[in-house]
Tab-separated table of C-alpha atoms and ligand atoms in Angstrom:
chain	number	residue	atom	x	y	z
L	9	MET	CA	20.918	12.162	-46.194
L	10	LYS	CA	19.469	9.307	-44.193
L	11	LYS	CA	20.679	9.183	-40.603
L	12	ILE	CA	22.504	5.959	-39.800
L	13	ASP	CA	23.184	6.392	-36.102
L	14	TYR	CA	21.397	7.787	-33.103
L	15	LYS	CA	22.582	9.081	-29.704
L	16	ILE	CA	21.542	8.131	-26.174
L	17	ILE	CA	21.836	11.462	-24.398
L	18	GLY	CA	21.171	10.304	-20.802
L	19	PHE	CA	18.588	8.839	-18.466
L	20	ASN	CA	15.181	10.358	-19.209
L	21	HIS	CA	13.072	8.958	-16.334
L	22	CYS	CA	12.287	5.785	-14.397
L	23	GLU	CA	8.681	4.574	-14.242
L	24	PHE	CA	7.541	2.665	-11.166
L	25	TYR	CA	4.498	0.345	-11.189
L	26	VAL	CA	3.041	0.404	-7.672
L	27	GLY	CA	-0.156	-0.521	-5.877
L	28	ASN	CA	-0.978	2.980	-4.672
L	29	ALA	CA	0.680	5.733	-6.758
L	30	LYS	CA	-0.861	8.539	-4.719
L	31	GLN	CA	0.816	7.382	-1.490
L	32	THR	CA	4.082	6.361	-3.131
L	33	ALA	CA	4.380	9.767	-4.823
L	34	HIS	CA	3.640	11.396	-1.465
L	35	TYR	CA	6.481	9.384	0.163
L	36	TYR	CA	9.090	10.543	-2.390
L	37	GLN	CA	7.965	14.138	-2.030
L	38	THR	CA	7.928	14.318	1.745
L	39	THR	CA	10.980	12.176	2.516
L	40	MET	CA	13.338	12.633	-0.449
L	41	GLY	CA	12.396	16.148	-1.487
L	42	PHE	CA	10.998	15.413	-4.968
L	43	GLU	CA	8.477	17.895	-6.428
L	44	LEU	CA	5.284	16.874	-8.117
L	45	ILE	CA	5.333	18.526	-11.552
L	46	ALA	CA	2.860	16.640	-13.730
L	47	TYR	CA	-0.081	14.261	-13.523
L	48	ARG	CA	-2.215	12.064	-15.756
L	49	GLY	CA	-5.322	10.163	-14.712
L	50	LEU	CA	-9.117	10.301	-14.638
L	51	GLU	CA	-9.115	14.117	-14.505
L	52	THR	CA	-7.066	14.291	-17.732
L	53	GLY	CA	-9.192	11.712	-19.572
L	54	VAL	CA	-7.039	8.616	-18.920
L	55	ARG	CA	-9.283	5.799	-17.645
L	56	ASP	CA	-6.995	2.825	-17.080
L	57	ARG	CA	-4.034	4.264	-15.118
L	58	VAL	CA	-2.790	7.167	-13.057
L	59	SER	CA	0.751	8.631	-13.134
L	60	TYR	CA	2.496	11.217	-10.986
L	61	VAL	CA	5.684	12.792	-12.364
L	62	LEU	CA	8.197	13.740	-9.669
L	63	ASN	CA	11.261	15.840	-10.293
L	64	GLN	CA	14.407	17.058	-8.546
L	65	ASN	CA	17.073	18.787	-10.677
L	66	LYS	CA	17.814	16.247	-13.495
L	67	ILE	CA	15.945	13.310	-11.907
L	68	TYR	CA	12.463	12.374	-13.124
L	69	LEU	CA	10.415	9.576	-11.560
L	70	VAL	CA	7.010	8.501	-12.858
L	71	ILE	CA	4.817	6.708	-10.315
L	72	THR	CA	1.993	4.696	-11.966
L	73	SER	CA	-0.903	2.579	-10.685
L	74	PRO	CA	-3.711	0.809	-12.556
L	75	LEU	CA	-7.321	2.041	-12.204
L	76	GLN	CA	-8.885	-1.196	-13.423
L	77	LYS	CA	-8.506	-4.966	-12.954
L	78	ASN	CA	-6.661	-7.281	-15.353
L	79	THR	CA	-4.197	-4.746	-16.690
L	80	PRO	CA	-0.495	-5.370	-17.574
L	81	ILE	CA	0.340	-2.897	-14.761
L	82	GLY	CA	-1.670	-4.931	-12.238
L	83	SER	CA	-0.142	-8.141	-13.394
L	84	HIS	CA	3.381	-6.630	-13.078
L	85	ILE	CA	2.582	-5.621	-9.479
L	86	ASP	CA	1.141	-9.122	-8.759
L	87	ILE	CA	4.337	-10.793	-9.890
L	88	HIS	CA	6.984	-8.352	-8.658
L	89	GLY	CA	5.368	-6.190	-6.025
L	90	ASP	CA	6.084	-2.461	-6.374
L	91	GLY	CA	9.068	-2.009	-8.688
L	92	ILE	CA	10.617	-0.269	-11.661
L	93	LYS	CA	9.111	-1.137	-15.009
L	94	ASP	CA	10.956	1.330	-17.262
L	95	VAL	CA	14.441	2.774	-17.331
L	96	SER	CA	13.940	5.358	-20.021
L	97	PHE	CA	16.628	7.066	-22.117
L	98	THR	CA	16.528	10.446	-23.846
L	99	VAL	CA	17.590	9.967	-27.480
L	100	ASP	CA	17.902	12.193	-30.498
L	101	ASP	CA	15.930	9.800	-32.739
L	102	SER	CA	13.451	7.393	-31.091
L	103	GLU	CA	12.432	5.546	-34.232
L	104	LEU	CA	16.066	4.993	-35.250
L	105	ALA	CA	17.000	3.891	-31.711
L	106	TRP	CA	14.159	1.368	-31.769
L	107	ARG	CA	14.849	0.081	-35.286
L	108	THR	CA	18.606	-0.262	-34.657
L	109	SER	CA	17.931	-2.137	-31.417
L	110	ILE	CA	15.501	-4.512	-33.115
L	111	ASP	CA	17.962	-5.093	-35.991
L	112	ARG	CA	20.593	-5.997	-33.396
L	113	GLY	CA	18.340	-8.595	-31.721
L	114	ALA	CA	16.244	-6.734	-29.150
L	115	THR	CA	12.487	-7.425	-28.709
L	116	SER	CA	10.038	-4.593	-29.145
L	117	ALA	CA	7.957	-3.407	-26.188
L	118	LEU	CA	6.391	-0.470	-28.061
L	119	GLU	CA	6.605	0.457	-31.713
L	120	PRO	CA	7.516	4.105	-32.369
L	121	ILE	CA	4.529	6.356	-31.843
L	122	GLU	CA	4.201	10.130	-32.088
L	123	ILE	CA	2.367	11.639	-29.077
L	124	LYS	CA	1.235	15.274	-29.017
L	125	ASP	CA	-0.693	17.938	-27.177
L	126	ASP	CA	-0.962	21.731	-27.367
L	127	ASP	CA	2.686	22.124	-26.287
L	128	GLY	CA	4.149	20.122	-29.179
L	129	GLU	CA	5.087	16.565	-29.964
L	130	ALA	CA	7.413	13.756	-28.941
L	131	VAL	CA	8.171	10.261	-30.240
L	132	ILE	CA	8.408	7.253	-27.893
L	133	SER	CA	9.253	3.615	-28.510
L	134	ALA	CA	10.494	0.854	-26.257
L	135	ILE	CA	12.358	-2.446	-26.132
L	136	GLN	CA	12.459	-5.271	-23.585
L	137	THR	CA	15.473	-5.853	-21.399
L	138	PHE	CA	16.011	-8.258	-18.468
L	139	GLY	CA	13.029	-9.654	-16.588
L	140	HIS	CA	9.928	-7.574	-17.365
L	141	THR	CA	11.897	-4.343	-17.450
L	142	ILE	CA	11.816	-2.138	-20.537
L	143	HIS	CA	13.838	0.763	-21.998
L	144	THR	CA	11.735	3.554	-23.506
L	145	PHE	CA	13.434	5.853	-26.036
L	146	VAL	CA	12.121	9.410	-25.571
L	147	GLU	CA	12.639	11.930	-28.336
L	148	ARG	CA	11.279	15.381	-27.539
L	149	LYS	CA	10.951	16.969	-30.996
L	150	ASN	CA	9.721	20.481	-30.431
L	151	TYR	CA	8.008	19.621	-27.155
L	152	LYS	CA	7.793	22.585	-24.779
L	153	GLY	CA	5.446	21.203	-22.158
L	154	ILE	CA	6.227	20.135	-18.606
L	155	PHE	CA	7.189	16.468	-19.169
L	156	LEU	CA	5.604	14.635	-22.119
L	157	PRO	CA	2.423	15.128	-24.134
L	158	GLY	CA	-0.686	13.957	-22.237
L	159	PHE	CA	0.441	15.111	-18.806
L	160	GLN	CA	-1.053	18.098	-17.064
L	161	ILE	CA	0.945	20.491	-14.895
L	162	SER	CA	0.472	19.647	-11.320
L	163	LYS	CA	2.325	21.792	-8.796
L	164	ASN	CA	2.945	20.881	-5.248
L	165	SER	CA	5.326	22.997	-3.225
L	166	ASN	CA	5.246	20.953	-0.011
L	167	SER	CA	8.638	19.428	-0.685
L	168	THR	CA	11.977	20.631	0.675
L	169	LEU	CA	14.582	19.886	-1.969
L	170	SER	CA	17.165	17.511	-0.543
L	171	GLY	CA	20.038	18.324	-2.941
L	172	LEU	CA	19.695	15.346	-5.280
L	173	VAL	CA	21.141	16.200	-8.679
L	174	HIS	CA	21.120	13.388	-11.205
L	175	ILE	CA	20.984	9.591	-11.593
L	176	ASP	CA	24.589	8.352	-11.141
L	177	HIS	CA	23.782	4.727	-12.019
L	178	ILE	CA	20.968	2.160	-12.127
L	179	VAL	CA	21.589	-1.451	-11.063
L	180	GLY	CA	20.000	-4.565	-12.511
L	181	ASN	CA	20.001	-7.856	-10.557
L	182	GLN	CA	20.126	-11.098	-12.555
L	183	PRO	CA	19.582	-14.753	-11.550
L	184	ASP	CA	22.735	-16.829	-11.148
L	185	GLY	CA	24.524	-17.361	-14.452
L	186	GLU	CA	22.666	-14.611	-16.384
L	187	MET	CA	25.016	-11.623	-15.819
L	188	LYS	CA	27.339	-12.122	-18.816
L	189	LYS	CA	24.394	-12.709	-21.150
L	190	VAL	CA	22.772	-9.460	-20.101
L	191	CYS	CA	26.047	-7.527	-20.487
L	192	ASP	CA	26.498	-9.080	-23.983
L	193	PHE	CA	22.965	-7.829	-24.767
L	194	TYR	CA	23.924	-4.236	-23.883
L	195	GLU	CA	27.162	-4.558	-25.844
L	196	LYS	CA	25.391	-5.907	-28.897
L	197	VAL	CA	22.239	-3.782	-28.857
L	198	PHE	CA	23.649	-0.429	-27.639
L	199	ASN	CA	27.432	-0.770	-28.285
L	200	TRP	CA	28.032	-0.182	-24.594
L	201	HIS	CA	31.349	-1.114	-23.024
L	202	ARG	CA	32.423	-2.761	-19.736
L	203	PHE	CA	33.314	0.182	-17.514
L	204	TRP	CA	34.284	-1.738	-14.361
L	205	THR	CA	33.970	-5.297	-13.124
L	206	VAL	CA	34.171	-7.031	-9.825
L	207	ASP	CA	34.090	-10.731	-9.088
L	208	ASP	CA	33.272	-12.855	-6.149
L	209	LYS	CA	36.867	-12.818	-4.919
L	210	ASP	CA	36.536	-9.062	-4.390
L	211	ILE	CA	33.076	-9.009	-2.890
L	212	ASN	CA	32.340	-11.649	-0.339
L	213	THR	CA	31.668	-11.876	3.283
L	214	LYS	CA	31.499	-15.001	5.341
L	215	TYR	CA	28.119	-15.765	3.775
L	216	SER	CA	27.188	-13.686	0.820
L	217	SER	CA	28.803	-12.977	-2.514
L	218	LEU	CA	28.154	-11.311	-5.880
L	219	ARG	CA	29.631	-10.647	-9.240
L	220	SER	CA	29.061	-7.290	-10.989
L	221	ILE	CA	29.878	-5.753	-14.375
L	222	VAL	CA	29.212	-2.036	-14.916
L	223	MET	CA	28.032	-1.310	-18.455
L	224	ALA	CA	28.361	2.234	-19.793
L	225	ASN	CA	27.417	4.122	-22.943
L	226	ASP	CA	29.935	6.056	-25.032
L	227	ASN	CA	29.606	9.356	-23.120
L	228	GLU	CA	29.446	7.370	-19.856
L	229	LYS	CA	26.396	9.341	-18.671
L	230	ILE	CA	24.570	6.031	-18.511
L	231	LYS	CA	26.054	3.481	-16.139
L	232	MET	CA	24.267	0.254	-15.395
L	233	PRO	CA	25.941	-2.233	-13.086
L	234	ILE	CA	24.636	-5.753	-13.749
L	235	ASN	CA	24.839	-8.134	-10.748
L	236	GLU	CA	24.438	-11.838	-10.200
L	237	PRO	CA	24.605	-13.830	-6.978
L	238	ALA	CA	27.608	-15.983	-6.210
L	239	ASP	CA	27.736	-18.984	-3.937
L	240	GLY	CA	28.402	-18.408	-0.290
L	241	ILE	CA	27.708	-20.341	2.847
L	242	LYS	CA	24.330	-18.595	3.027
L	243	LYS	CA	22.048	-16.837	0.582
L	244	SER	CA	23.391	-13.849	-1.372
L	245	GLN	CA	21.406	-10.598	-1.077
L	246	ILE	CA	21.089	-10.760	-4.890
L	247	GLN	CA	19.408	-14.132	-4.575
L	248	GLU	CA	17.045	-12.720	-1.943
L	249	PHE	CA	16.045	-9.979	-4.425
L	250	ILE	CA	15.428	-12.557	-7.200
L	251	ASP	CA	13.356	-14.699	-4.833
L	252	TYR	CA	11.055	-11.786	-3.972
L	253	TYR	CA	11.022	-9.956	-7.318
L	254	GLU	CA	10.520	-13.339	-9.033
L	255	THR	CA	12.654	-12.350	-12.038
L	256	ALA	CA	15.613	-10.129	-12.926
L	257	GLY	CA	14.863	-6.475	-12.181
L	258	ILE	CA	16.063	-3.111	-10.989
L	259	GLN	CA	17.776	-3.373	-7.586
L	260	HIS	CA	18.699	0.222	-6.902
L	261	LEU	CA	18.907	3.751	-8.257
L	262	ALA	CA	21.874	5.866	-7.191
L	263	PHE	CA	21.171	9.596	-6.886
L	264	SER	CA	24.095	12.040	-6.788
L	265	THR	CA	24.316	14.963	-4.386
L	266	LYS	CA	26.916	17.736	-3.988
L	267	ASP	CA	26.582	17.621	-0.189
L	268	ILE	CA	25.801	14.130	1.148
L	269	ILE	CA	25.862	15.223	4.800
L	270	THR	CA	23.070	17.753	4.331
L	271	THR	CA	21.086	15.429	2.052
L	272	VAL	CA	21.282	12.471	4.427
L	273	LYS	CA	20.546	14.595	7.481
L	274	LEU	CA	17.365	15.884	5.881
L	275	MET	CA	16.254	12.481	4.626
L	276	ARG	CA	16.830	10.884	8.051
L	277	LYS	CA	14.807	13.700	9.666
L	278	ASN	CA	12.036	13.012	7.114
L	279	GLY	CA	11.961	9.343	8.019
L	280	VAL	CA	14.067	7.606	5.328
L	281	GLU	CA	15.605	4.454	6.783
L	282	PHE	CA	19.222	3.781	5.854
L	283	LEU	CA	21.217	0.643	6.316
L	284	PRO	CA	23.161	0.856	9.567
L	285	THR	CA	26.945	0.861	9.384
L	286	PRO	CA	28.925	-0.826	12.149
L	287	ASP	CA	30.922	1.597	14.396
L	288	THR	CA	34.001	-0.492	13.714
L	289	TYR	CA	33.823	0.567	10.058
L	290	TYR	CA	35.042	4.065	11.017
L	291	GLU	CA	37.916	3.008	13.238
L	292	ARG	CA	40.217	2.215	10.317
L	293	LEU	CA	38.653	4.556	7.787
L	294	THR	CA	41.541	7.060	7.497
L	295	ASP	CA	44.052	4.203	7.035
L	296	ARG	CA	41.932	2.780	4.212
L	297	VAL	CA	40.934	5.962	2.256
L	298	GLY	CA	43.487	8.583	3.312
L	299	PRO	CA	42.610	12.160	4.392
L	300	ILE	CA	39.114	13.428	3.594
L	301	ASP	CA	37.370	16.823	3.972
L	302	GLU	CA	34.469	15.513	6.065
L	303	ASP	CA	34.383	15.027	9.837
L	304	ILE	CA	34.497	11.256	10.427
L	305	ASN	CA	32.378	11.652	13.572
L	306	VAL	CA	29.569	13.156	11.474
L	307	LEU	CA	29.891	10.448	8.820
L	308	SER	CA	29.691	7.851	11.579
L	309	GLN	CA	26.611	9.431	13.150
L	310	LEU	CA	24.886	9.371	9.751
L	311	GLY	CA	26.260	5.986	8.642
L	312	ILE	CA	27.870	7.376	5.441
L	313	LEU	CA	30.446	5.079	3.755
L	314	VAL	CA	33.703	6.222	2.066
L	315	ASP	CA	35.848	4.607	-0.591
L	316	SER	CA	38.768	5.855	-2.636
L	317	ASP	CA	40.756	5.084	-5.760
L	318	GLU	CA	43.672	6.644	-7.596
L	319	ASN	CA	41.475	9.635	-8.743
L	320	GLY	CA	39.922	10.658	-5.445
L	321	TYR	CA	37.209	9.431	-3.128
L	322	MET	CA	33.458	9.062	-2.911
L	323	LEU	CA	30.850	8.967	-0.164
L	324	GLN	CA	27.779	6.741	-0.343
L	325	ILE	CA	24.898	5.368	1.698
L	326	PHE	CA	22.087	2.915	0.958
L	327	THR	CA	18.467	3.012	2.091
L	328	LYS	CA	16.610	-0.064	3.311
L	329	PRO	CA	14.211	-1.521	0.741
L	330	LEU	CA	11.413	0.962	0.099
L	331	GLN	CA	8.581	-1.597	0.033
L	332	ASP	CA	7.676	-4.668	2.083
L	333	ARG	CA	9.361	-7.084	-0.323
L	334	PRO	CA	13.171	-6.842	0.155
L	335	THR	CA	13.632	-5.596	-3.443
L	336	LEU	CA	14.160	-1.980	-4.629
L	337	PHE	CA	16.272	0.468	-2.616
L	338	PHE	CA	18.188	3.717	-3.232
L	339	GLU	CA	21.772	4.880	-2.951
L	340	ILE	CA	22.887	8.444	-2.278
L	341	ILE	CA	26.338	9.168	-3.634
L	342	GLN	CA	28.732	12.141	-3.625
L	343	ARG	CA	31.765	11.766	-5.900
L	344	LYS	CA	34.948	13.689	-5.125
L	345	GLY	CA	37.108	12.583	-8.007
L	346	SER	CA	36.492	8.842	-7.716
L	347	ASN	CA	34.547	7.082	-10.421
L	348	SER	CA	34.518	3.793	-8.542
L	349	PHE	CA	31.572	1.767	-7.286
L	350	GLY	CA	32.731	1.380	-3.701
L	351	LYS	CA	34.498	-1.960	-3.880
L	352	GLY	CA	36.149	-1.313	-0.509
L	353	ASN	CA	32.721	-0.753	1.007
L	354	PHE	CA	31.124	-3.904	-0.206
L	355	LYS	CA	32.386	-6.054	2.641
L	356	ALA	CA	31.410	-3.588	5.375
L	357	LEU	CA	28.129	-3.010	3.640
L	358	PHE	CA	27.301	-6.664	3.078
L	359	GLU	CA	27.878	-7.458	6.705
L	360	SER	CA	25.350	-4.788	7.507
L	361	ILE	CA	22.864	-6.040	4.879
L	362	GLU	CA	23.256	-9.586	6.155
L	363	ARG	CA	22.280	-8.553	9.674
L	364	GLU	CA	19.019	-7.201	8.172
L	365	GLN	CA	18.528	-10.420	6.117
L	366	GLN	CA	19.025	-12.376	9.373
L	367	LYS	CA	16.197	-10.380	11.012
L	368	ARG	CA	13.912	-11.334	8.131
L	369	GLY	CA	14.829	-15.022	8.494
L	370	ASN	CA	16.304	-15.104	4.950
L	371	LEU	CA	19.938	-15.793	5.624
O	402	FE2	FE1	25.264	1.579	-6.516
């Protein structure tokens, strides 16, 4: 019987297009504890690009640079700076995922193609989403190799694992007025639902404001908050992203951990820069979130934020942008019951972000 529906199982990987993949890959290994597991480049017979595959538990990052001039990768870097090109999903049927998406109005980025090597085969295909970002559908048929066909095992044991477990969510920033359209796209193409929304009445500081809708798939393993700037007295941080990324794009990846204190301590020691949190944030913390297991003095020393809802609480912290353009950054999150996205932290956080924007002369 012909299959009529396919399943998105979870995030497969994120592919970054960067100017110097070797150094970027080194950064994620030495500061965030990722391990290099696979490689593709001149040594494996690929002439136009090089890719390093980094892994920690269920998180896979692919760091890619062009090896020639006038490539789509080079042009992506010219427009956006270093950034995320591909948010890839693991699916049970790549061709069906692609065909269904196209039938529902998506634009193709790659027609289904079977790739193979000695370890088996896989099918990949891709569609366009916001900006120049794409979603690749990865179907590992009988593939038993390290990542995907065409990559060679490349072991590097210099990393100290930092306790990152999986991708909790991936956020896309949109220009003003585009958020609803993008959410409608995910609803129409993937049948995703609105998991959580927040408007500019909830998230605003004196200057900056945003609206956000979290889109989720049916098993809610995929969560993609979609943001747009809202008017404030000064420029929204979402607008600053759009100005420097030039189009819509991926703003941050949130990595989960089971022990945020250990993870953040290690990352800080390794040189990861986090957004500072004002001391005053911790003075009223217990009143706001109720009793928590962690020592508030330790959270304060590390700058970790806390928010709660009716199901429990969560701890989170944000890095500064990871490249010179104020675009992509990371979030580290530990959930203790709460499925929220830290609404109560937005104001404290935005005030902190705005101080950084001020230093860059962009507020
Ligand atoms: Fe987030």
